[in-house]
XYZ file of C-alpha atoms in Angstrom:
783
model
C 0.003 0.408 -0.271
C 2.624 2.513 0.921
C 4.838 1.654 -2.729
C 1.697 2.395 -3.949
C 1.001 5.427 -2.516
C 4.367 6.309 -2.788
C 3.914 5.841 -6.639
C 0.736 7.657 -7.167
C 2.037 10.968 -5.537
C 5.133 10.735 -7.337
C 2.930 10.387 -10.715
C 1.036 13.439 -9.167
C 4.219 15.538 -8.394
C 5.545 14.820 -12.046
C 2.292 15.795 -13.670
C 2.044 18.660 -11.665
C 5.366 19.928 -12.670
C 4.604 18.990 -16.283
C 1.698 21.265 -16.427
C 3.621 24.346 -14.240
C 6.443 24.254 -16.953
C 4.423 23.653 -19.984
C 2.475 26.784 -19.016
C 3.530 29.359 -21.479
C 4.926 32.271 -19.003
C 3.363 35.428 -20.414
C 5.339 38.201 -21.839
C 4.541 42.334 -22.559
C 3.760 41.869 -26.416
C 2.192 44.747 -29.026
C -0.572 44.355 -30.982
C -0.597 46.658 -33.512
C -3.544 46.930 -35.887
C -2.502 50.197 -38.306
C -4.529 53.121 -38.341
C -7.185 54.093 -35.755
C -10.121 53.687 -38.166
C -13.097 54.614 -34.906
C -11.642 57.853 -34.451
C -12.896 57.585 -30.874
C -10.696 57.159 -27.715
C -13.286 55.443 -25.453
C -14.547 53.224 -28.500
C -10.891 52.060 -29.861
C -10.410 50.804 -26.328
C -13.189 48.965 -25.872
C -12.613 47.312 -29.708
C -8.950 46.288 -28.259
C -10.397 44.880 -25.068
C -13.131 43.062 -27.217
C -10.447 41.761 -29.175
C -8.406 40.429 -26.167
C -11.522 38.722 -24.769
C -10.959 35.780 -27.768
C -7.902 34.704 -26.064
C -8.943 35.385 -22.448
C -11.481 33.735 -20.184
C -13.594 36.818 -19.929
C -13.694 40.591 -20.864
C -12.297 41.408 -17.231
C -9.327 39.329 -17.579
C -8.519 40.496 -20.895
C -8.900 44.524 -19.730
C -6.614 43.484 -16.433
C -3.977 42.142 -18.832
C -3.354 45.283 -20.752
C -0.446 47.977 -20.104
C -1.923 50.611 -22.395
C -4.209 50.687 -25.164
C -2.969 52.968 -28.286
C -6.145 54.463 -29.401
C -5.124 58.497 -30.974
C -2.857 58.479 -33.755
C -2.955 54.278 -34.579
C -4.398 51.558 -33.011
C -2.853 48.836 -30.949
C -2.403 47.995 -27.384
C 0.185 45.945 -25.217
C -1.005 43.386 -23.073
C 0.593 40.555 -20.843
C 0.204 37.543 -23.218
C 1.318 34.104 -23.439
C 2.786 32.796 -26.590
C -0.033 30.639 -27.190
C -2.687 33.817 -26.970
C -0.120 35.879 -28.561
C -0.083 33.179 -31.984
C -3.459 33.340 -31.431
C -4.108 36.851 -31.806
C -1.599 37.178 -35.059
C -4.424 34.716 -36.830
C -6.848 37.323 -36.108
C -8.785 39.154 -38.872
C -7.439 43.010 -38.986
C -4.394 42.054 -36.966
C -0.612 43.360 -38.822
C 2.130 42.524 -36.566
C 1.990 41.023 -32.800
C 5.501 41.358 -31.324
C 7.548 41.205 -27.707
C 7.871 44.048 -26.069
C 11.648 44.728 -26.493
C 13.994 46.739 -23.929
C 16.157 49.199 -26.224
C 19.069 51.086 -25.297
C 19.803 54.792 -24.969
C 22.453 55.362 -27.644
C 25.525 57.450 -25.316
C 28.555 75.009 -26.964
C 31.126 74.696 -29.343
C 28.811 72.136 -32.024
C 26.958 75.035 -33.347
C 29.538 77.288 -33.902
C 30.942 74.024 -35.492
C 28.094 74.128 -37.841
C 27.723 77.968 -38.929
C 24.964 79.189 -36.129
C 27.084 81.664 -34.757
C 26.736 84.412 -31.911
C 27.502 87.627 -33.217
C 28.244 90.856 -30.598
C 26.310 88.786 -28.380
C 23.301 88.220 -30.635
C 21.775 85.051 -32.072
C 22.282 85.399 -36.283
C 18.353 86.042 -37.222
C 17.678 82.565 -38.625
C 17.537 81.312 -34.604
C 16.335 84.256 -33.640
C 13.696 84.774 -35.734
C 12.157 81.317 -35.993
C 11.254 78.207 -33.727
C 8.555 79.794 -31.494
C 5.918 77.950 -33.511
C 7.409 74.465 -33.662
C 7.088 72.253 -31.156
C 9.717 69.318 -30.456
C 9.317 65.897 -28.806
C 12.399 64.572 -26.745
C 11.688 60.808 -26.158
C 14.472 60.321 -23.399
C 15.089 59.849 -19.287
C 12.742 62.941 -18.576
C 13.605 66.694 -17.993
C 15.381 68.544 -15.239
C 13.763 71.750 -15.584
C 15.667 73.774 -13.445
C 18.176 74.164 -15.504
C 18.677 77.335 -17.456
C 18.416 75.926 -20.769
C 14.611 75.178 -20.150
C 14.025 79.078 -19.383
C 11.577 80.997 -21.470
C 13.375 82.939 -23.964
C 12.986 86.914 -23.719
C 9.889 87.917 -25.754
C 8.373 84.070 -26.233
C 5.400 83.971 -27.716
C 2.035 82.223 -26.189
C 2.531 78.339 -26.677
C 0.785 77.302 -29.883
C -3.216 77.076 -29.776
C -2.347 73.652 -31.887
C -0.931 72.369 -28.738
C -2.570 69.353 -26.991
C -0.038 68.319 -24.583
C 0.085 68.429 -20.773
C 2.414 68.537 -18.090
C 2.193 65.601 -16.173
C 2.472 66.204 -12.074
C 5.068 63.445 -10.365
C 7.864 62.902 -7.684
C 9.378 66.257 -7.342
C 7.867 67.616 -10.779
C 5.047 70.227 -10.255
C 3.967 71.721 -13.251
C 3.060 74.779 -12.041
C 6.501 75.819 -11.616
C 8.857 73.342 -13.711
C 6.431 73.981 -16.954
C 6.345 77.564 -18.864
C 6.410 78.609 -22.390
C 9.630 76.563 -23.159
C 9.100 73.482 -21.616
C 5.200 72.865 -22.508
C 4.632 69.541 -22.087
C 5.790 66.767 -20.337
C 4.852 63.029 -19.729
C 6.297 60.043 -18.190
C 5.229 56.220 -18.838
C 6.387 53.067 -16.663
C 4.182 50.457 -16.960
C 5.833 48.517 -19.698
C 9.537 49.067 -17.869
C 8.253 47.906 -14.541
C 6.724 44.773 -16.428
C 9.802 43.690 -17.840
C 12.228 44.837 -15.137
C 9.947 44.548 -12.206
C 8.828 47.620 -9.626
C 11.312 50.379 -9.830
C 13.290 50.130 -6.758
C 13.939 53.609 -5.256
C 16.773 52.128 -2.539
C 20.343 52.641 -4.222
C 19.238 53.436 -7.848
C 18.009 56.879 -7.776
C 14.862 57.620 -9.971
C 12.065 59.827 -9.902
C 8.002 58.574 -10.835
C 7.998 61.127 -12.949
C 9.324 63.331 -15.677
C 12.085 64.413 -14.251
C 15.690 63.190 -15.088
C 18.605 61.886 -13.097
C 20.508 59.681 -15.405
C 21.125 63.142 -17.494
C 20.804 61.493 -21.066
C 17.207 63.536 -21.550
C 19.030 67.038 -20.100
C 21.647 66.604 -22.367
C 19.765 65.217 -25.488
C 16.825 68.519 -25.006
C 19.383 71.196 -24.232
C 21.372 70.281 -27.401
C 17.941 70.550 -29.861
C 16.116 73.753 -28.595
C 18.017 74.810 -24.719
C 17.629 78.525 -24.590
C 20.337 81.101 -24.746
C 23.036 80.597 -21.409
C 25.941 82.230 -21.443
C 29.248 80.964 -19.363
C 28.565 77.671 -19.457
C 31.129 75.226 -19.112
C 32.317 71.749 -17.554
C 35.003 72.806 -14.692
C 36.237 75.533 -16.813
C 36.520 73.290 -20.120
C 34.568 73.890 -23.163
C 33.671 77.729 -22.270
C 30.882 79.326 -23.920
C 27.676 79.798 -24.551
C 25.334 76.960 -24.751
C 21.992 76.536 -26.946
C 19.863 74.175 -28.848
C 19.888 74.691 -32.578
C 16.570 76.160 -32.471
C 17.008 78.050 -28.877
C 13.403 79.225 -29.183
C 11.299 76.249 -30.149
C 9.047 74.791 -27.481
C 10.136 71.896 -26.009
C 7.798 68.690 -25.102
C 9.143 66.001 -22.966
C 8.036 62.262 -22.949
C 10.324 60.057 -20.757
C 10.377 56.601 -21.839
C 13.488 55.607 -20.470
C 14.427 54.286 -17.179
C 17.311 53.678 -14.753
C 18.398 50.666 -13.741
C 22.186 49.792 -12.338
C 22.704 53.401 -13.786
C 21.795 52.140 -17.284
C 18.874 53.701 -19.811
C 16.414 50.928 -20.259
C 13.338 51.590 -22.590
C 10.389 49.546 -22.810
C 8.752 49.239 -26.283
C 5.280 49.241 -24.982
C 5.912 52.752 -23.006
C 7.662 53.929 -25.989
C 4.434 53.366 -28.612
C 2.637 54.875 -25.743
C 4.434 58.150 -26.190
C 4.374 57.747 -29.933
C 0.640 57.377 -29.530
C 0.206 61.003 -27.136
C 2.930 63.107 -29.267
C 1.070 62.255 -31.932
C -2.181 63.621 -30.532
C -0.816 66.423 -28.798
C 0.569 68.309 -31.992
C 4.353 68.011 -31.952
C 6.346 68.716 -34.865
C 9.587 67.221 -34.519
C 10.239 63.843 -32.413
C 14.143 63.260 -31.319
C 14.959 60.060 -30.146
C 18.364 58.036 -29.285
C 18.309 54.963 -28.360
C 17.968 51.988 -30.656
C 18.120 48.048 -31.046
C 20.967 46.942 -32.413
C 20.686 44.238 -35.928
C 19.644 41.591 -36.020
C 16.739 44.049 -37.190
C 13.124 42.806 -37.060
C 10.565 43.402 -39.610
C 9.597 47.051 -39.689
C 5.994 46.540 -38.481
C 7.291 44.853 -35.573
C 9.325 47.672 -34.238
C 7.956 50.430 -32.279
C 10.519 53.112 -33.876
C 9.074 51.773 -37.388
C 5.623 51.941 -36.107
C 5.750 55.045 -34.865
C 7.843 57.269 -37.075
C 5.368 56.038 -39.746
C 2.316 57.514 -38.489
C 4.643 60.484 -37.229
C 5.657 61.053 -41.427
C 1.652 60.690 -42.330
C 0.658 63.513 -40.118
C 3.985 65.743 -41.293
C 6.142 65.018 -38.385
C 10.051 64.667 -38.565
C 11.294 61.686 -36.596
C 14.958 61.979 -35.917
C 16.991 58.721 -34.767
C 20.220 58.023 -33.677
C 21.906 55.267 -36.064
C 23.469 53.251 -33.061
C 27.250 53.056 -31.490
C 28.062 49.808 -32.565
C 30.491 51.283 -35.223
C 32.906 51.041 -36.970
C 31.791 47.695 -38.263
C 29.781 47.574 -41.887
C 26.000 46.865 -41.284
C 25.463 47.828 -37.479
C 23.267 51.009 -38.115
C 19.947 50.814 -36.876
C 16.790 52.928 -37.480
C 16.613 52.773 -41.016
C 12.913 53.239 -41.555
C 13.030 55.092 -44.957
C 10.469 57.253 -43.686
C 12.704 58.271 -40.491
C 16.026 60.339 -40.339
C 19.023 58.263 -39.139
C 21.977 60.097 -38.160
C 25.555 59.112 -37.483
C 28.104 60.895 -34.647
C 31.321 63.093 -35.910
C 33.841 64.998 -33.946
C 34.000 69.102 -34.046
C 37.162 71.411 -34.176
C 37.324 71.553 -30.643
C 40.358 69.274 -28.971
C 41.442 69.568 -25.142
C 44.963 68.937 -25.120
C 47.250 67.840 -21.755
C 50.708 67.790 -21.480
C 52.366 64.842 -19.794
C 55.663 65.166 -18.181
C 57.946 62.586 -16.817
C 60.862 63.516 -13.817
C 62.388 67.012 -14.803
C 61.096 67.169 -18.033
C 62.941 64.352 -19.677
C 60.017 63.436 -21.870
C 57.359 65.460 -22.679
C 53.712 63.898 -24.132
C 50.833 65.457 -25.443
C 47.480 63.800 -24.521
C 43.816 64.318 -24.280
C 41.247 64.734 -21.466
C 38.864 66.037 -19.918
C 40.549 66.205 -16.220
C 38.986 68.265 -13.615
C 41.644 68.832 -11.563
C 42.824 72.815 -11.362
C 46.064 72.008 -10.361
C 48.761 69.557 -12.113
C 48.567 66.021 -10.903
C 52.328 64.998 -9.551
C 52.667 61.097 -8.939
C 54.485 57.855 -9.317
C 54.442 56.255 -13.073
C 53.927 52.827 -12.630
C 53.331 50.283 -15.701
C 49.949 48.384 -15.479
C 51.900 44.713 -15.285
C 52.566 46.184 -11.607
C 49.110 45.788 -10.567
C 46.911 43.480 -12.871
C 47.919 39.744 -14.441
C 49.656 40.179 -17.449
C 48.817 44.064 -17.847
C 44.968 43.573 -18.168
C 43.324 46.794 -16.479
C 40.453 45.223 -15.231
C 39.082 45.000 -11.220
C 38.722 41.347 -12.068
C 42.849 40.918 -12.910
C 43.724 43.003 -9.422
C 46.168 41.510 -7.834
C 44.992 42.473 -4.670
C 47.616 42.105 -2.606
C 49.555 45.907 -4.598
C 48.223 48.912 -3.788
C 48.542 51.695 -6.490
C 48.009 54.437 -3.511
C 50.071 57.336 -5.206
C 50.289 56.134 -9.053
C 49.589 56.905 -12.138
C 49.041 53.459 -14.169
C 49.815 53.468 -18.129
C 47.587 50.900 -19.546
C 46.913 49.696 -23.386
C 44.057 49.677 -24.835
C 45.536 46.438 -27.344
C 46.463 44.523 -23.748
C 43.122 44.997 -21.583
C 39.942 46.215 -21.931
C 38.730 48.600 -25.603
C 36.963 51.573 -23.677
C 39.053 54.169 -20.968
C 36.410 53.410 -18.250
C 36.630 49.908 -17.970
C 40.407 50.559 -17.291
C 39.894 53.648 -15.211
C 37.390 51.399 -12.688
C 40.458 48.949 -12.143
C 42.926 51.316 -11.629
C 40.476 53.454 -9.291
C 39.671 49.987 -7.376
C 43.405 49.465 -6.880
C 43.425 53.068 -5.481
C 45.866 54.293 -7.854
C 45.262 58.173 -8.654
C 45.466 58.552 -12.522
C 45.374 56.362 -15.819
C 47.225 56.933 -18.683
C 45.170 54.937 -21.589
C 47.338 53.915 -24.925
C 44.954 53.611 -27.445
C 44.455 54.295 -31.663
C 44.834 58.065 -32.526
C 41.335 56.942 -34.388
C 40.010 56.367 -30.828
C 41.184 59.872 -29.249
C 38.086 60.132 -27.584
C 37.884 61.878 -24.206
C 35.845 61.021 -21.635
C 34.486 62.261 -17.836
C 35.569 59.696 -15.420
C 35.827 59.434 -11.777
C 39.629 59.163 -11.767
C 41.236 61.840 -13.916
C 42.526 59.605 -17.246
C 44.530 61.117 -20.156
C 44.260 59.172 -23.648
C 47.031 58.978 -26.246
C 47.940 57.350 -29.427
C 50.383 54.275 -30.043
C 53.260 56.764 -30.980
C 53.385 58.900 -27.733
C 52.022 55.635 -25.399
C 55.329 53.782 -26.475
C 57.538 56.691 -25.934
C 56.529 56.428 -22.586
C 56.760 52.552 -22.350
C 59.721 52.336 -23.355
C 61.299 55.603 -20.895
C 59.326 53.654 -18.149
C 61.786 50.204 -18.674
C 64.869 52.385 -18.980
C 64.469 54.244 -15.675
C 66.154 52.266 -13.017
C 63.111 53.802 -10.429
C 59.605 54.513 -11.046
C 59.556 58.113 -12.992
C 57.773 61.055 -11.432
C 55.077 61.774 -13.769
C 53.297 65.378 -13.854
C 50.083 65.823 -15.462
C 48.819 69.806 -16.280
C 45.038 70.783 -16.340
C 43.737 70.105 -19.707
C 43.212 73.205 -22.394
C 40.084 74.188 -24.629
C 41.839 74.806 -27.840
C 39.186 75.571 -30.931
C 39.791 75.525 -34.537
C 43.410 73.508 -34.476
C 42.543 70.153 -35.682
C 40.794 68.632 -38.911
C 36.809 68.190 -38.169
C 34.254 66.958 -39.015
C 35.623 62.973 -38.352
C 33.357 60.554 -37.850
C 33.202 58.891 -34.824
C 34.816 55.580 -34.489
C 31.910 54.025 -32.297
C 29.113 55.671 -34.829
C 27.179 52.834 -36.665
C 28.040 52.710 -40.128
C 25.409 50.874 -43.192
C 24.143 49.135 -45.336
C 21.155 48.954 -43.649
C 20.820 45.463 -43.414
C 16.876 45.289 -43.844
C 16.266 47.937 -46.355
C 19.419 47.768 -48.345
C 18.400 50.387 -51.463
C 18.080 53.010 -48.774
C 21.217 54.803 -48.022
C 21.406 54.256 -43.566
C 22.448 56.909 -41.811
C 21.198 59.641 -43.624
C 23.692 62.088 -42.336
C 26.043 62.844 -39.603
C 26.559 65.502 -36.946
C 28.193 66.618 -34.144
C 28.526 63.654 -31.358
C 31.812 63.703 -29.665
C 32.173 65.597 -26.489
C 29.360 67.484 -26.206
C 28.879 69.921 -23.879
C 25.065 70.466 -23.045
C 22.760 70.754 -19.593
C 23.046 68.266 -17.012
C 20.993 68.058 -13.868
C 22.827 69.528 -10.613
C 21.988 66.496 -8.367
C 23.720 63.841 -10.805
C 27.352 63.043 -10.631
C 28.588 63.798 -14.497
C 29.794 59.952 -14.135
C 26.554 59.173 -12.753
C 28.641 57.448 -9.602
C 27.447 57.062 -6.371
C 31.038 58.237 -5.027
C 31.487 60.933 -7.844
C 30.631 63.887 -5.204
C 30.858 66.351 -7.739
C 27.695 68.244 -9.089
C 27.686 70.139 -12.372
C 25.316 72.329 -14.362
C 27.227 71.308 -17.123
C 28.502 67.869 -18.766
C 30.144 66.328 -22.044
C 28.463 63.206 -23.396
C 29.476 61.147 -26.597
C 27.190 59.218 -28.868
C 25.133 59.288 -31.820
C 22.566 60.323 -29.265
C 24.028 63.532 -28.798
C 24.116 63.988 -32.604
C 20.323 63.208 -33.378
C 18.994 66.203 -31.600
C 21.734 68.273 -33.915
C 19.761 66.974 -36.787
C 16.764 67.519 -34.276
C 17.232 71.237 -33.661
C 18.425 71.698 -37.461
C 15.013 70.181 -38.707
C 12.937 72.406 -36.362
C 14.452 75.522 -37.654
C 13.858 74.073 -41.335
C 10.156 73.311 -40.482
C 9.376 77.273 -38.668
C 11.031 78.676 -42.091
C 8.807 76.006 -44.020
C 5.633 75.021 -42.365
C 4.518 73.319 -45.343
C 7.223 71.128 -46.014
C 6.686 67.409 -45.228
C 9.140 65.364 -43.575
C 10.837 63.692 -46.918
C 11.630 67.424 -47.987
C 12.832 68.173 -44.651
C 15.161 64.606 -44.894
C 16.052 65.594 -48.774
C 17.105 69.202 -47.384
C 19.715 67.998 -44.999
C 20.570 65.365 -47.079
C 21.361 67.048 -50.639
C 23.286 70.474 -48.693
C 26.061 68.031 -46.855
C 29.105 68.345 -47.295
C 31.737 65.400 -47.046
C 35.159 67.627 -46.884
C 36.663 69.208 -43.248
C 37.782 71.975 -42.635
C 41.066 71.495 -43.947
C 39.242 71.053 -47.357
C 39.966 67.246 -47.265
C 38.030 64.010 -47.365
C 35.979 63.469 -43.927
C 38.249 60.734 -42.103
C 36.595 57.004 -40.805
C 37.192 57.210 -37.508
C 38.400 53.545 -36.584
C 40.761 53.586 -39.612
C 42.462 55.857 -41.721
C 40.720 55.521 -44.469
C 38.692 58.826 -45.985
C 34.685 58.323 -44.948
C 32.504 56.571 -47.792
C 28.462 57.609 -47.564
C 27.828 53.747 -45.498
C 29.973 55.985 -42.572
C 28.412 59.257 -42.998
C 25.242 58.787 -45.296
C 25.046 62.225 -47.451
C 27.794 64.014 -45.359
C 27.605 66.514 -42.631
C 24.825 68.693 -41.902
C 25.050 72.218 -42.943
C 22.445 74.230 -41.360
C 22.309 77.121 -42.989
C 22.450 75.694 -46.361
C 19.521 73.077 -45.304
C 16.619 75.873 -44.942
C 17.534 77.145 -48.801
C 18.558 73.712 -50.616
C 16.907 74.882 -53.806
C 15.851 71.338 -54.993
C 14.036 68.710 -53.076
C 12.984 64.788 -53.232
C 9.535 64.684 -51.919
C 8.296 61.109 -51.332
C 4.431 60.762 -52.503
C 2.345 57.958 -50.343
C 2.563 56.161 -53.766
C 6.327 55.871 -52.878
C 5.456 54.200 -49.148
C 3.014 51.853 -50.758
C 5.738 50.518 -53.547
C 7.539 50.092 -50.656
C 5.162 48.006 -48.408
C 4.088 46.485 -51.421
C 8.048 45.215 -51.730
C 8.399 44.318 -48.329
C 5.224 41.666 -48.818
C 2.345 43.500 -47.281
C -1.030 43.125 -49.849
C -3.474 46.065 -50.605
C -5.979 44.460 -47.781
C -3.133 45.977 -45.333
C -1.673 48.718 -47.043
C -5.227 50.173 -46.806
C -5.328 49.707 -43.121
C -1.907 51.315 -42.895
C -2.143 54.384 -45.192
C -3.858 57.661 -44.662
C -6.778 57.684 -47.236
C -6.968 59.930 -49.876
C -9.379 60.395 -52.812
C -7.767 58.918 -56.040
C -4.869 57.296 -53.593
C -4.089 53.866 -55.507
C -3.214 51.196 -52.903
C -2.409 48.181 -55.114
C 0.363 46.383 -55.480
C 1.799 45.584 -59.141
C 2.195 41.853 -60.413
C 5.443 42.802 -61.177
C 7.082 43.758 -58.122
C 8.783 47.382 -58.411
C 11.966 48.235 -57.107
C 12.683 50.339 -54.135
C 15.368 52.111 -56.577
C 12.853 53.908 -58.338
C 11.119 55.435 -54.908
C 11.980 59.067 -54.646
C 14.705 59.326 -52.354
C 17.564 62.159 -52.402
C 20.290 58.943 -52.722
C 20.439 56.649 -54.922
C 21.593 52.943 -54.029
C 21.908 49.985 -55.604
C 22.254 47.024 -53.998
C 22.929 44.403 -57.368
C 23.446 46.124 -60.340
C 23.671 43.235 -62.849
C 23.238 44.908 -66.053
C 22.032 48.197 -67.180
C 19.632 50.022 -65.049
C 17.905 52.952 -65.634
C 16.711 54.731 -62.270
C 13.613 57.774 -61.929
C 13.890 60.876 -59.781
C 11.813 63.720 -59.328
C 12.657 66.706 -58.063
C 11.227 70.237 -56.885
C 12.262 73.900 -57.079
C 11.846 75.256 -53.742
C 14.467 78.223 -54.129
C 13.550 81.596 -54.528
C 14.050 81.841 -58.297
C 11.026 80.274 -59.742
C 12.599 80.703 -63.770
C 15.732 78.798 -63.448
C 17.957 76.431 -65.255
C 19.936 73.573 -63.258
C 22.481 71.563 -65.082
C 24.013 67.796 -63.928
C 27.317 67.308 -62.969
C 28.331 63.352 -62.289
C 30.813 61.607 -60.283
C 31.097 57.872 -61.580
C 31.398 54.795 -58.730
C 34.279 52.960 -59.943
C 33.209 50.751 -63.005
C 30.402 52.315 -63.577
C 29.545 54.495 -66.815
C 26.434 56.634 -65.683
C 24.003 58.635 -67.938
C 21.554 61.331 -66.773
C 19.074 62.458 -69.121
C 17.878 64.844 -69.897
C 21.166 67.235 -68.324
C 19.613 70.387 -68.298
C 16.068 71.019 -66.239
C 14.211 74.141 -66.465
C 11.743 75.166 -63.601
C 9.358 77.978 -64.098
C 6.137 79.423 -62.082
C 4.137 77.236 -63.853
C 6.292 73.789 -63.900
C 8.288 73.711 -60.355
C 8.983 69.619 -60.743
C 10.604 68.174 -62.950
C 11.415 64.337 -63.594
C 15.237 62.853 -64.437
C 16.332 59.546 -65.491
C 20.082 57.641 -64.621
C 20.915 54.923 -66.295
C 23.946 52.931 -65.000
C 25.833 50.587 -66.730
C 28.416 47.794 -64.961
C 32.010 48.251 -66.695
C 33.759 45.419 -64.741
C 33.741 42.296 -63.916
C 33.001 42.384 -59.700
C 31.737 40.740 -56.817
C 31.166 41.793 -53.566
C 31.868 45.355 -53.144
C 30.422 49.014 -52.869
C 31.262 51.781 -54.906
C 30.480 55.552 -54.805
C 30.143 58.227 -56.745
C 27.620 61.671 -56.728
C 25.126 63.511 -59.039
C 24.898 67.030 -58.480
C 22.346 69.755 -59.968
C 23.374 73.276 -59.938
C 21.749 76.683 -60.800
C 25.069 78.445 -60.148
C 24.081 79.307 -56.629
C 22.656 75.666 -55.290
C 24.383 72.511 -54.977
C 22.166 69.756 -54.852
C 24.111 66.632 -54.066
C 22.933 63.133 -54.295
C 25.709 60.048 -53.072
C 25.032 57.557 -55.540
C 26.253 53.742 -54.084
C 26.320 50.984 -56.518
C 26.969 47.328 -55.383
C 28.455 45.869 -58.967
C 27.791 41.930 -58.852
C 28.412 40.935 -63.040
C 28.331 37.206 -63.723
C 30.688 35.038 -65.490
C 29.416 36.159 -68.732
C 30.588 39.879 -68.032
C 31.156 41.776 -71.392
C 28.340 40.182 -73.311
C 27.588 42.321 -75.910
C 23.898 40.719 -75.364
C 23.454 42.817 -72.132
C 20.234 43.797 -72.031
C 18.801 47.012 -70.689
C 16.146 47.113 -67.692
C 13.878 50.574 -66.461
C 13.477 49.723 -62.506
């Protein structure tokens, strides 16, 4: 009997465990339904609950599972579902996509002078002074520090635009009555997705605010870069001193806090981001700046919050600017590649922070770079990393705990240990060292703010230091002088080594990134209760801080886009992107080719897109490439959507053809400002249409061509005539391969000029000719 009972309970327990483990675990999913055809938020939410009820036991259970109902600008919801429920929903009529909500990462003064938006006699140039009051820039980030001077009202600011429907939401230590004004006109926060995926916001030991208030500083920094008010005498412990301001200092700011600190790292839930898009599009923003993303492998466009949100924004005339990512310099790692948004790479400005290193009694003088905040020189003993770290690898786990580096500046090499200075600095800090000399390739010479003094030197200088150290009978005395701020002495821009490169891994027929902008050592506003390094042991407090990343280049483009939108309020997002791309430049301050950081080669379009932004020229580009709704429909057809799906995605308008051609049309014919052919096997002809937006309505434009290597390029017609009655013209580009090639891209350009404007389009061609290359029967195809 006992044996029988044991067998029974054993079987019962096994079955119980089986059913426990076989029950699918619920996760946060996003269910996307396309356009909101109901136009009533209450009815839309009710529809969502009814749809969910099909996979729950009751409508009450369905309601409890919902995090957000996206009911204003598009239709969809986020809910806690198991995989079985998600699969069932994906098969239902009217559902475009169902996908897991992922956690995305953040992509973390002088720059505006470098861009040509200078201050003259303490006055802003007319463009910045006159424009922007009517434009609202929405920043999706970690919140805002409203006490910063960057968010004070500009003198003579007009009342908030009557079209604004947004609001400032009260929260922990954030009082809308005192925080918001005519500058900061909107502040919301979204936490449901983060807490479902990461647990309740941990306030103990993890400083955060359950409100729009910013602790991580990233959001304050990006917002002030885009639209910060004019503030004189900004600096970081005396470094980078000057007048801080955004690209559009008179523009309004609306903040959407979608990223939250966890272990001092920014985490952004897609469920929260979708809710922010839904609100922002309804609130009435004109530009959205979003410095976050996910690295490849990239998901299908309509299984991604960024692509969905920016698609509906584009249809409402709202320009969305994303960061390209910080996964360079390897190719094909660019993110945020949807053809209806802007993806921004990062590059340097012509400002350096030279720091002199002296060994013994000036026996050896070395020049490095640093952002050291100590006002007086550092004097210590220099030691090799091998004295304190196993094999000279400067990581905390390699520290020989029996050896203290007290009073020592440690020499560490990039090639031996960690690739980033912050990790080496943490190791030296753990060993109680006084400072770090970090030796890196010359192309990676980007200084960072850290908890201990760090000086970066290149391998040539670092090798001299190591040789001197090896030849010294005793450890030499090292003196590190305070850094200086030097501008205009170094070639710039140079593409940052960390900046993610193309080609796009999901849409190779569109050049991504689109443009590059300043993203290295950008000085901008910072929360005064947040240490510049975020580390609890850092007791410094600042109003301004240096940050690097495509997170910093993104708001530069957002600020310029706001200026363009203010000057040209009727321009579409595609016209604004075209203006930014066709006026971008590819030469540095020495008139040489822009260099690609992480290498010693000249940058190509996969590094910089169309080039480096030029705000003054972008406001008056001459011609623009406008993408019409039909262009987007062709793209949607090409990625597998049917007419039925497209009808639910695209805003209806009279006479709009939403059908897909029986013979697929190439993406190459879509009216993008750049031309990319990702598989050129034989002669092809490509169509482009340009619109004259210059002041002269009667004008001629003439074409010049730089041919990609091994490709013959013909343009017809070579002259475009515009008049009051003919403001649009179409031209055709024929590409004929002239070489046997596989597996490489070649680059050229097409420039249209009227003598004043230069409208430049990059030409990117992947020649993929076969063994029968040279056959006289090569066919000609019109794409």
